[in-house]
Amino acid sequence: MAGSNCTQATEFILAGFTEAPATQVAQFLLFLLTYLVTILGNLGVITLIRASPLLHSPMYYFLGNLAFVNLCTSTIITPRMLAGVLLGKKGITYAGCMAQVFTFDLFGVVECFLLATMAYDRYVAICHPLLYPLVMSPERCSRLVTGSYLLGLANGVGQTIGMSSLFFCSSSTVNLFFCDISLLISLSTSDTTLSLVILRTSSSLLGVPSILVVLVSYVAIISTILSISSAEGKRKAFSTCASHLTVVGTFYGAMVFMYLFPRSDTSRGGDKWAAVLYTVVTPMLNPFIYSLRNQEVKEAWRR
């Protein structure tokens, strides 16, 4: 039941990180620099993959889509946060909050499945190299990417429907720098059963399988690498998946912390820094991780 002493919220207050002016200036400059590097880095990767014939392979097709998702995830969150710090306006309209929930949950699931697809791609390349051209054909790669976007769309629609059924008091404050569905559920003054069921079901049906695909793929990859007799062969095999492992570790670590174990205590600061890692830092680091650790990308940059 909605509270009788409050009216339905038309906007939310995003608490952000700090009220200290000096700290806010440093925070603004840091996040502005991070966002600019994110845009330039991911656009550079997308342009490089399209322009270089050397990178016209399934792995880089997935990487190009991952760079696009990173661009979208960062753009959904960071400009709004920067505007709030610069203008001192922490309010976000109800419609704007709904839009953030939809787009953020859409691209979050897309990234989960793209990372799982990339792990499967490395599994086939290392464990079944002779079958690789058949298994990872252009048609199958296209279907895998399309399926990732469709699953993300289903998640975004489902989470938005769950949120639309909630009632919020007009004084609702989100103790974060964007509208996160788990925190919004904890702020609602109405029955949250439907929203919690949707959140936990999507986490279980979408998040857990993608993690399992990554784990199973890398168990098989590591087993195959260990069976290689030469040290040089082991090094080359591991180098093809080291970048992906680094990206997976940061992304899934933050995601598991935030969404597979949702908490009602909105005052905990750990969620904020996990959210920064997930929404701001990881999209910036991904293109550099792949560029610095991948010889083919380095060669394409040189050319």
C-alpha atoms as one frame of an Amber mdcrd trajectory, in Angstrom:
protein
   0.000   0.000   0.000   1.239   3.459  -0.833   1.820   5.728   2.090  -1.190
   7.934   2.891   0.950  10.904   3.968   2.846  11.416   0.691   2.139  12.033
  -2.958   3.513  10.129  -5.950   6.993  11.331  -6.909   7.381  13.313 -10.128
  11.164  13.369  -9.732  13.929  11.718  -7.724  16.975  13.196  -6.017  20.277
  11.559  -6.979  22.528  11.898  -3.933  25.803  11.445  -5.776  29.011  11.274
  -3.745  29.725  14.426  -1.772  28.474  17.924  -0.957  31.933  19.479  -0.427
  32.555  22.055  -3.223  36.293  21.338  -3.530  35.694  17.616  -3.742  32.916
  18.133  -6.271  35.276  20.063  -8.562  37.838  17.267  -8.421  35.084  14.708
  -8.953  33.732  16.610 -11.969  37.150  16.899 -13.616  37.971  13.242 -12.955
  34.707  11.908 -14.356  34.802  14.331 -17.307  38.283  13.095 -18.226  37.167
   9.492 -17.786  34.146  10.022 -20.034  36.173  11.721 -22.775  38.729   8.888
 -22.714  35.861   6.368 -22.828  34.320   8.009 -25.894  37.608   8.378 -27.759
  38.847   4.903 -26.851  35.712   3.008 -27.800  35.089   5.041 -30.953  38.702
   4.394 -31.889  38.246   0.643 -31.451  35.043   0.612 -33.525  36.664   2.661
 -36.295  39.804   0.526 -36.270  37.857  -2.734 -36.516  35.796  -1.434 -39.433
  38.788   0.024 -41.268  41.351  -2.747 -40.812  40.952  -6.002 -42.814  43.299
  -7.597 -40.275  40.533  -7.343 -37.664  37.656  -8.712 -39.748  37.170 -11.853
 -37.644  34.523 -13.070 -35.172  36.491 -12.028 -32.071  36.785  -8.433 -33.267
  33.201  -8.382 -34.483  32.183  -9.124 -30.883  34.718  -6.605 -29.585  33.269
  -3.884 -31.821  29.802  -4.552 -30.411  31.234  -4.532 -26.882  32.805  -1.122
 -27.568  29.420   0.171 -28.773  27.723  -1.128 -25.615  30.426   0.498 -23.485
  29.751   3.810 -25.240  26.028   3.511 -24.567  26.417   2.459 -20.924  28.758
   5.329 -20.153  26.613   7.881 -22.016  23.483   6.827 -20.144  25.111   7.580
 -16.787  28.074   9.949 -16.901  26.745  13.094 -18.720  23.757  13.263 -16.364
  26.063  12.927 -13.364  28.413  15.628 -14.715  25.501  17.991 -15.342  24.284
  17.450 -11.790  27.691  18.322 -10.335  28.224  21.325 -12.647  24.752  22.843
 -12.295  24.059  21.701  -8.742  20.791  20.076  -9.824  20.429  16.610  -8.386
  16.828  16.077  -9.427  15.866  13.714 -12.248  12.307  13.449 -13.524  10.308
  10.269 -13.068  10.285   9.764 -16.843  14.044  10.333 -16.996  14.585   7.814
 -14.229  12.420   5.263 -16.051  14.467   5.852 -19.211  17.698   5.270 -17.290
  16.361   2.025 -15.824  15.295   0.766 -19.248  18.454   1.620 -21.164  20.893
   0.694 -18.393  19.297  -2.718 -17.819  19.108  -3.293 -21.573  22.790  -2.672
 -22.230  23.872  -4.349 -18.999  22.441  -7.676 -20.129  23.759  -7.187 -23.670
  27.258  -6.796 -22.234  26.835  -9.937 -20.108  25.996 -12.029 -23.144  28.617
 -10.432 -25.373  31.286 -11.341 -22.815  29.886 -14.869 -22.625  29.901 -15.085
 -26.431  33.506 -13.900 -26.540  34.456 -16.583 -23.996  32.772 -19.216 -26.155
  34.605 -17.845 -29.195  37.958 -18.269 -27.410  36.932 -21.783 -26.322  36.263
 -22.856 -29.911  39.430 -21.160 -31.195  41.710 -22.844 -28.641  39.990 -26.174
 -27.989  38.585 -26.901 -31.475  40.633 -24.792 -33.924  39.818 -26.958 -36.952
  36.084 -26.452 -36.414  36.395 -22.718 -35.753  35.481 -21.468 -39.276  32.382
 -23.672 -39.284  31.222 -23.065 -35.711  31.877 -19.307 -35.683  30.533 -18.571
 -39.145  29.422 -14.996 -39.934  25.767 -16.065 -39.805  26.146 -17.638 -36.360
  28.090 -14.656 -35.035  25.338 -12.351 -36.260  22.680 -14.485 -34.558  24.637
 -14.531 -31.284  24.935 -10.742 -31.249  21.302 -10.241 -32.252  20.226 -12.640
 -29.504  22.239 -10.652 -26.964  20.427  -7.441 -27.907  17.022  -9.146 -27.827
  17.668 -10.578 -24.362  18.806  -7.140 -23.222  15.636  -5.597 -24.634  13.508
  -8.158 -22.807  15.301  -7.360 -19.554  14.918  -3.613 -20.020  11.195  -3.924
 -20.734  10.663  -6.284 -17.797  12.497  -4.081 -15.287  10.662  -0.973 -16.518
   7.302  -2.707 -16.151   8.248  -3.706 -12.606   9.258  -0.153 -11.749   6.114
   1.359 -13.265   4.011  -0.554 -10.740   5.809   1.033  -7.765   4.725   4.067
  -5.729   7.313   6.554  -4.466   6.965   9.467  -2.091   7.767  12.868  -3.584
  10.802  13.195  -1.286  12.492   9.987  -2.506  16.297  10.229  -2.631  18.386
   7.653  -4.485  21.690   7.231  -2.660  23.597   6.810  -5.929  24.477   8.848
  -9.030  21.938   7.143 -11.320  18.571   5.402 -11.110  19.385   1.835 -10.112
  16.470  -0.591 -10.049  17.501  -2.385  -6.839  17.722   0.886  -4.890  14.428
   2.128  -6.341  12.691  -1.035  -5.175  13.984  -0.466  -1.644  12.659   3.135
  -1.721   9.147   2.238  -2.811   6.293   2.612  -0.335   4.081   0.133  -2.227
   4.101  -3.638  -2.638   7.426  -4.567  -4.266   6.727  -8.259  -4.812   6.395
  -8.046  -8.592   9.517  -5.905  -8.991  11.590  -8.185  -6.767  10.406 -11.258
  -8.646  11.355  -9.664 -11.988  14.742  -8.508 -10.658  15.684 -11.850  -9.125
  14.317 -13.845 -12.047  16.269 -11.808 -14.589  19.415 -12.050 -12.445  19.027
 -15.820 -12.243  17.914 -16.515 -15.823  20.158 -13.979 -17.572  23.084 -13.219
 -15.296  23.870 -16.691 -13.948  23.872 -18.548 -17.326  26.204 -15.963 -18.889
  28.612 -16.359 -15.967  28.436 -20.147 -16.255  29.264 -19.976 -19.969  32.364
 -17.938 -19.137  33.424 -20.291 -16.325  32.879 -23.513 -18.292  34.621 -22.064
 -21.352  37.686 -21.063 -19.384  37.884 -24.339 -17.478  38.092 -26.079 -20.865
  40.519 -23.452 -22.204  42.867 -23.759 -19.219  42.744 -27.558 -19.427  43.680
 -27.404 -23.110  46.470 -24.875 -22.533  47.997 -27.023 -19.772  48.086 -29.989
 -22.136  50.232 -28.071 -24.642  53.803 -29.352 -24.416  55.783 -26.237 -25.367
  56.041 -23.170 -23.155  55.799 -20.900 -26.198  52.578 -22.613 -27.288  51.095
 -22.132 -23.831  52.080 -18.461 -23.829  50.536 -17.804 -27.241  47.324 -19.644
 -26.335  46.926 -17.784 -23.066  47.711 -14.407 -24.663  44.640 -14.763 -26.914
  42.281 -14.753 -23.917  44.186 -12.716 -21.284  42.494  -9.440 -22.291  39.052
 -10.992 -22.149  39.743 -12.511 -18.721  40.756  -9.094 -17.389  37.571  -7.455
 -18.691  35.383 -10.296 -17.408  36.911 -10.084 -13.934  36.153  -6.383 -13.454
  32.721  -6.467 -15.071  31.257  -9.582 -13.479  32.816  -8.845 -10.104  31.007
  -5.513  -9.863  27.792  -6.897 -11.373  27.593  -9.821  -8.944  28.201  -7.472
  -6.011  25.436  -5.110  -7.124  22.685  -7.311  -8.550  22.921 -10.954  -7.528
  22.957  -9.956  -3.868  20.602  -6.935  -3.726  20.342  -5.229  -0.330  17.722
  -2.951   1.123  20.286  -0.923   3.052  20.796   2.062   0.757  23.339   3.746
   3.007  26.183   1.365   2.227  28.916   3.096   0.255  30.316  -0.075  -1.282
  27.570  -0.136  -3.881  28.590   3.326  -5.107  32.135   2.296  -5.843  31.029
  -0.985  -7.392  28.711   1.102  -9.578  31.586   3.425 -10.548  33.683   0.402
 -11.521  30.796  -1.079 -13.488  29.452   2.030 -15.223  32.421   4.411 -15.517
  35.785   2.669 -15.140  35.211  -0.585 -17.036  33.880   1.074 -20.244  36.980
   3.288 -20.239  39.475   0.478 -19.619  38.121  -2.101 -22.073  39.525  -0.600
 -25.308  42.943  -0.080 -23.706  43.055  -3.584 -22.250  42.438  -5.061 -25.694
  44.756  -2.610 -27.435  47.724  -3.050 -25.093  47.529  -6.836 -24.750  46.555
  -7.816 -28.298  49.216  -8.000 -30.981  46.720  -7.861 -33.864  45.188  -4.651
 -32.523  48.657  -3.143 -32.035  49.576  -4.053 -35.603  46.315  -2.544 -36.916
  47.020   0.705 -35.004  50.533   0.863 -36.496  49.187   0.366 -40.000
